XYZ file of C-alpha atoms in Angstrom:
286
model
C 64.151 -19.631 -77.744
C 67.942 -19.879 -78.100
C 70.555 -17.296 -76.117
C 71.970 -14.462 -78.159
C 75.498 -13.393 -78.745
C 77.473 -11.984 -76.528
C 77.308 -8.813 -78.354
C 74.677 -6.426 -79.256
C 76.012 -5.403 -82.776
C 78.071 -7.022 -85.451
C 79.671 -6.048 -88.917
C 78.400 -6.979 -92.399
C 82.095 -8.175 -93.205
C 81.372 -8.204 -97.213
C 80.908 -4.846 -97.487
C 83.160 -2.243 -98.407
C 82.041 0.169 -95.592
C 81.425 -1.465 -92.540
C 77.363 -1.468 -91.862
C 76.783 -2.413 -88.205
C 74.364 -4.929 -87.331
C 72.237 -5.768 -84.644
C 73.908 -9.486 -83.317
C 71.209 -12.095 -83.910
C 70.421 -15.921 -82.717
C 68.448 -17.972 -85.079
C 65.564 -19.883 -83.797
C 64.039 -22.573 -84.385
C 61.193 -21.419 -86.889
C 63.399 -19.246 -89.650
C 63.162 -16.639 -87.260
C 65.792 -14.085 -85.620
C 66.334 -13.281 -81.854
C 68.223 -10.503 -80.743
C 68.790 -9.518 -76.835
C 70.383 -6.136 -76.399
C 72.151 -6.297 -73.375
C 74.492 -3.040 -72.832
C 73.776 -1.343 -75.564
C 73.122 2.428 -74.957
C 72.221 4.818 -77.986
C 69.719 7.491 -78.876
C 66.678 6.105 -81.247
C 68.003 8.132 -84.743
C 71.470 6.063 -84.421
C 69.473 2.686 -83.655
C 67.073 3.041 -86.456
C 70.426 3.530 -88.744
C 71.180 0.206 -87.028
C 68.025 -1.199 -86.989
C 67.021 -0.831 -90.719
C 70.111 -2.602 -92.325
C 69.413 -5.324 -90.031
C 66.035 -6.491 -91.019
C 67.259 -5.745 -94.338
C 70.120 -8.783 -94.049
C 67.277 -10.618 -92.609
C 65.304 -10.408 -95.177
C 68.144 -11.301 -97.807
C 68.180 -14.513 -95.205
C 64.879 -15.282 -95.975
C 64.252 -15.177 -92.320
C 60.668 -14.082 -91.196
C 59.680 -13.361 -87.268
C 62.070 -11.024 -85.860
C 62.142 -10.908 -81.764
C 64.000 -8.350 -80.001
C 64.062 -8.483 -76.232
C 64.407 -4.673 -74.696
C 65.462 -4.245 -71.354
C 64.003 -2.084 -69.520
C 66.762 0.793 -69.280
C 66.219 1.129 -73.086
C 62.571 1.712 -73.447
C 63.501 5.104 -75.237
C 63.811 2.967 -78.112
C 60.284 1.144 -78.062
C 58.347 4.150 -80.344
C 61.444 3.639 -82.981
C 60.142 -0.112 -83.187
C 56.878 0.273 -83.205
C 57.229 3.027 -86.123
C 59.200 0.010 -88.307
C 56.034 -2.313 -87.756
C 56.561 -3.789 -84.483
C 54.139 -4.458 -82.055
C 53.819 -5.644 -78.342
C 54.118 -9.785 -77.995
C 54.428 -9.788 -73.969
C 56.805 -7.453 -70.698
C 58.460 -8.930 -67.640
C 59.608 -6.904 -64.757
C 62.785 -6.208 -66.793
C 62.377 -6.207 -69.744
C 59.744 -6.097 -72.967
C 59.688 -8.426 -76.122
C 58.372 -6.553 -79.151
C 58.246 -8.795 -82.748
C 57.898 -8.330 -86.238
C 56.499 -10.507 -89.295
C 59.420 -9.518 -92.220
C 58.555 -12.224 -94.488
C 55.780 -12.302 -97.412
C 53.893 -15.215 -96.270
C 51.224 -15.212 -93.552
C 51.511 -14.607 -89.810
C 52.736 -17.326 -87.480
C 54.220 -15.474 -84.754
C 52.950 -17.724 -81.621
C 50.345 -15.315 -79.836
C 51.445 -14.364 -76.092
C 50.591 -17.033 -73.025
C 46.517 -16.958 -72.629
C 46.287 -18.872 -69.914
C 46.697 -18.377 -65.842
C 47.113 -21.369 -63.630
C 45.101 -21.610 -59.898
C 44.399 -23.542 -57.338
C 42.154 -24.462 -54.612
C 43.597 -26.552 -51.480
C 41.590 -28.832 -50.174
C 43.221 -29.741 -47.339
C 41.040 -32.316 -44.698
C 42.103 -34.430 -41.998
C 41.695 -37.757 -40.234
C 38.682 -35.627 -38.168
C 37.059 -34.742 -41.713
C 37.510 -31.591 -40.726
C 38.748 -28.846 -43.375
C 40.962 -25.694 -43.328
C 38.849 -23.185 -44.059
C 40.039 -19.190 -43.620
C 38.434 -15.763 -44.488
C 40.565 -13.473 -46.506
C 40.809 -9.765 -46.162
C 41.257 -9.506 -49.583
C 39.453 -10.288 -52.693
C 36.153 -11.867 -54.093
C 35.201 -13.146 -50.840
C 36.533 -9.931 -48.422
C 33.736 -9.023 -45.301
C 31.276 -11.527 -46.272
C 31.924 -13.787 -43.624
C 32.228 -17.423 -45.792
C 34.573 -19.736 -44.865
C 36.598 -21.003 -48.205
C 39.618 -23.170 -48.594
C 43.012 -21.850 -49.304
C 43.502 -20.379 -53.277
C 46.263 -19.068 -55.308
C 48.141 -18.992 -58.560
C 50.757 -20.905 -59.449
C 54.806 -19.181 -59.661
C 56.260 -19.378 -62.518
C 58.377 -22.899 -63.197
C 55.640 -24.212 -60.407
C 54.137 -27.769 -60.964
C 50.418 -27.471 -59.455
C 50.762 -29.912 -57.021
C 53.651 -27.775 -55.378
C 51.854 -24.619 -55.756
C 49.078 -25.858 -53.462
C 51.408 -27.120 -50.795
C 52.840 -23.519 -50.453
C 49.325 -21.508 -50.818
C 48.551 -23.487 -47.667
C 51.857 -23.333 -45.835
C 52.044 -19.287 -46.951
C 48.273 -18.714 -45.626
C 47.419 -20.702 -42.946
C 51.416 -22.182 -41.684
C 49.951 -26.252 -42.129
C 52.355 -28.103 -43.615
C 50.616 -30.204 -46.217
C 51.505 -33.645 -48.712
C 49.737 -33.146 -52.022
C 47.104 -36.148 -52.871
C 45.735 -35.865 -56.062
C 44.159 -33.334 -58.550
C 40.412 -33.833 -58.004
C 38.764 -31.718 -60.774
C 40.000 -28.990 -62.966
C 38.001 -25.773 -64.577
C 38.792 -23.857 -67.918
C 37.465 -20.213 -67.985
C 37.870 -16.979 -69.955
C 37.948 -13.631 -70.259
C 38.930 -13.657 -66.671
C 42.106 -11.830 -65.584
C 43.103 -9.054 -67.861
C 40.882 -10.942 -70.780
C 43.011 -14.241 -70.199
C 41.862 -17.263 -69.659
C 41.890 -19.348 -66.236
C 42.750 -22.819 -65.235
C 41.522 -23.841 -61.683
C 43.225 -26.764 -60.221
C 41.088 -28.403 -57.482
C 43.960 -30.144 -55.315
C 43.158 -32.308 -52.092
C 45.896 -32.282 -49.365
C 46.672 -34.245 -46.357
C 47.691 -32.253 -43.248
C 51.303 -32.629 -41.976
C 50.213 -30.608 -38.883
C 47.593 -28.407 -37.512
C 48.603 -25.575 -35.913
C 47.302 -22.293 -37.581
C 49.402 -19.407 -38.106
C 47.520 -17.354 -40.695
C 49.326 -14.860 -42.944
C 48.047 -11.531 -41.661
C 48.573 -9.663 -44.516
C 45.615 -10.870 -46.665
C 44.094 -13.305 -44.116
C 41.109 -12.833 -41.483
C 41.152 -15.956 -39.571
C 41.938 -19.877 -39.956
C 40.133 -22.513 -38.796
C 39.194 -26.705 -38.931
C 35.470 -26.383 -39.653
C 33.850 -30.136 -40.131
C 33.004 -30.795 -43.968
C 29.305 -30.820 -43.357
C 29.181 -27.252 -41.767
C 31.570 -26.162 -44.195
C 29.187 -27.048 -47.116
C 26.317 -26.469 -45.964
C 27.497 -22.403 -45.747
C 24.782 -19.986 -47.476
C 27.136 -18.751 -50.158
C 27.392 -22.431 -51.101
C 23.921 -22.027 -52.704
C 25.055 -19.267 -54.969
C 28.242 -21.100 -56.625
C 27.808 -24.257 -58.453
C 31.277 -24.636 -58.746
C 31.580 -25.023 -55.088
C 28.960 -27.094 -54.952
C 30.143 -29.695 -57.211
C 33.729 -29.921 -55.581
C 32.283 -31.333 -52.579
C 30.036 -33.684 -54.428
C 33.367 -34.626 -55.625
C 35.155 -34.850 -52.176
C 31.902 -37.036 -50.558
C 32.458 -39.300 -53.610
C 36.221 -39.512 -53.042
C 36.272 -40.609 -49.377
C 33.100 -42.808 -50.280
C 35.387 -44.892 -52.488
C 34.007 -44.071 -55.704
C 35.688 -40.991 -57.290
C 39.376 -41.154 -57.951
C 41.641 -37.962 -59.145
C 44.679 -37.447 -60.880
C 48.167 -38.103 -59.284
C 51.593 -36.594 -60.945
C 54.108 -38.796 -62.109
C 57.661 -37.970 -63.025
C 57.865 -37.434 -66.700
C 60.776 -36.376 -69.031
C 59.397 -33.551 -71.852
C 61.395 -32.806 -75.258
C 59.631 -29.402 -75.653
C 60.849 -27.641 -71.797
C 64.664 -27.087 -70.809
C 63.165 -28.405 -67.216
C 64.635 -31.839 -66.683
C 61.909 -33.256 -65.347
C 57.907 -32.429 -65.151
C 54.461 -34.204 -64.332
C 52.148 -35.870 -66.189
C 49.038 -36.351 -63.778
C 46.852 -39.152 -64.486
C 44.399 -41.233 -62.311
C 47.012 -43.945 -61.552
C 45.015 -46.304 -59.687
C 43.297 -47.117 -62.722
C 45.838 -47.549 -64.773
C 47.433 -50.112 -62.019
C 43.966 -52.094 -62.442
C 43.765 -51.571 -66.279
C 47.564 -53.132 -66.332
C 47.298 -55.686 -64.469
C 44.698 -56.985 -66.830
């Protein structure tokens, strides 16, 4: 979506009386953004704002109507919602509430459904892998041993996301490999779905400084011992990853690396396309 104005209202210049308007940005789908930045009034003299606004936008033939509210104006959310707006997603500071003013169907893109993971594998020249026990979560007083996890920042590629789980859990300094496997579930967090990045790492050192906070204890535990833990018996998933790592250092499993990409739909200069780039050396040079 485009920036908005400067200014939080305008004036409908062809009119006799001056009717103030909310200031809007037009975006790329016939729709209408307005921010409201400084903007301070009670909800009866922003409705008689509000309602000649969607009115012009109408007479526009404009359709979704996004207005971003910070957070210091949420007295005004139950005045949008009573002119047929509805919840598309919140941030720490602010909210984004939308609206459908045209005739025709729906097309208002639905909110983000997806949350991004990973898992760091992280062995070393030993074949030994960093393994900690968290005091936290799924896996809190059980005992198991289980590679580092987390969920990727915001603007985070994956591969950097798993270099600083590690580095923020156990203090190893890591250099990311390749993506060995990825998993799509739902319903998961707050009824989104999940994406699970399986990442294998190469340690840069090996001193352990776990994160105390969340983490139990850190340690190099040799692969075999590692899977061949009791709780490996009752997760598949698990299970399969290290299938996947035995098949890896045996020479016959290859995973995805990133390479530096330019995308047309992201104001990020750069991103990552990950792809299995061995292969495509071989398939190439053909």
């Amino acid at each position: 979506m485009s920036a908005s104005t400067d200014s939080s209202l305008t004036a409908q210049e062809d009119q006799p009386q001056q009717i103030q308007l909310l200031a809007s940005t037009d975006d790329d789908y016939d729709g209408v953004i307005v921010e409201i930045n400084d903007l301070v009034m009670d909800s009866t003299t922003f409705l008689s704002i509000l309602r000649p606004s969607i009115s012009s936008w109408k007479q526009q033939g404009k359709k979704g109507v996004w207005i971003k509210l910070p957070i210091h104006l949420a007295n005004l959310v139950e005045t949008l919602i009573k002119e047929g707006f509805w919840y598309h997603h919140a941030e720490p500071k602010y909210l984004m509430l939308v609206h459908w003013i045209a005739d025709s169907a729906n097309t208002i893109p639905a909110n983000a459904t997806h949350r991004v993971g990973v898992g760091a594998l992280v062995v070393n020249e030993k074949r030994e892998v960093l393994v900690i026990q968290e005091k936290t979560g799924h896996f809190k007083g059980t005992g198991s041993w289980k590679f580092p996890t987390g969920v990727a920042d915001q603007g985070e590629e994956i591969w950097e996301t798993a270099v600083r789980e590690v580095k923020e859990e156990a203090g190893v300094d890591s250099e990311f490999v390749e993506v060995l496997a990825f998993r799509q579930s739902h319903a998961s967090f707050f009824e989104k779905s999940d994406l699970f990045f399986v990442c294998l790492l190469r340690p840069l050192s090996s001193d352990i400084k776990i994160q105390e906070v969340e983490i139990e204890a850190g340690k190099w535990m040799p692969f075999d011992e590692y899977a061949a833990q009791p709780f490996m018996e009752k997760y598949e998933l698990l299970r399969q990853i290290n299938d996947i790592y035995l098949a890896k250092i045996n020479g016959h499993y290859s995973g995805f690396t990133p390479v530096s990409t330019k995308s047309n739909y992201s104001n990020q200069k750069n991103s990552y396309l990950y792809l299995n780039a061995g292969a495509l050396k071989r398939s190439n040079s053909l």
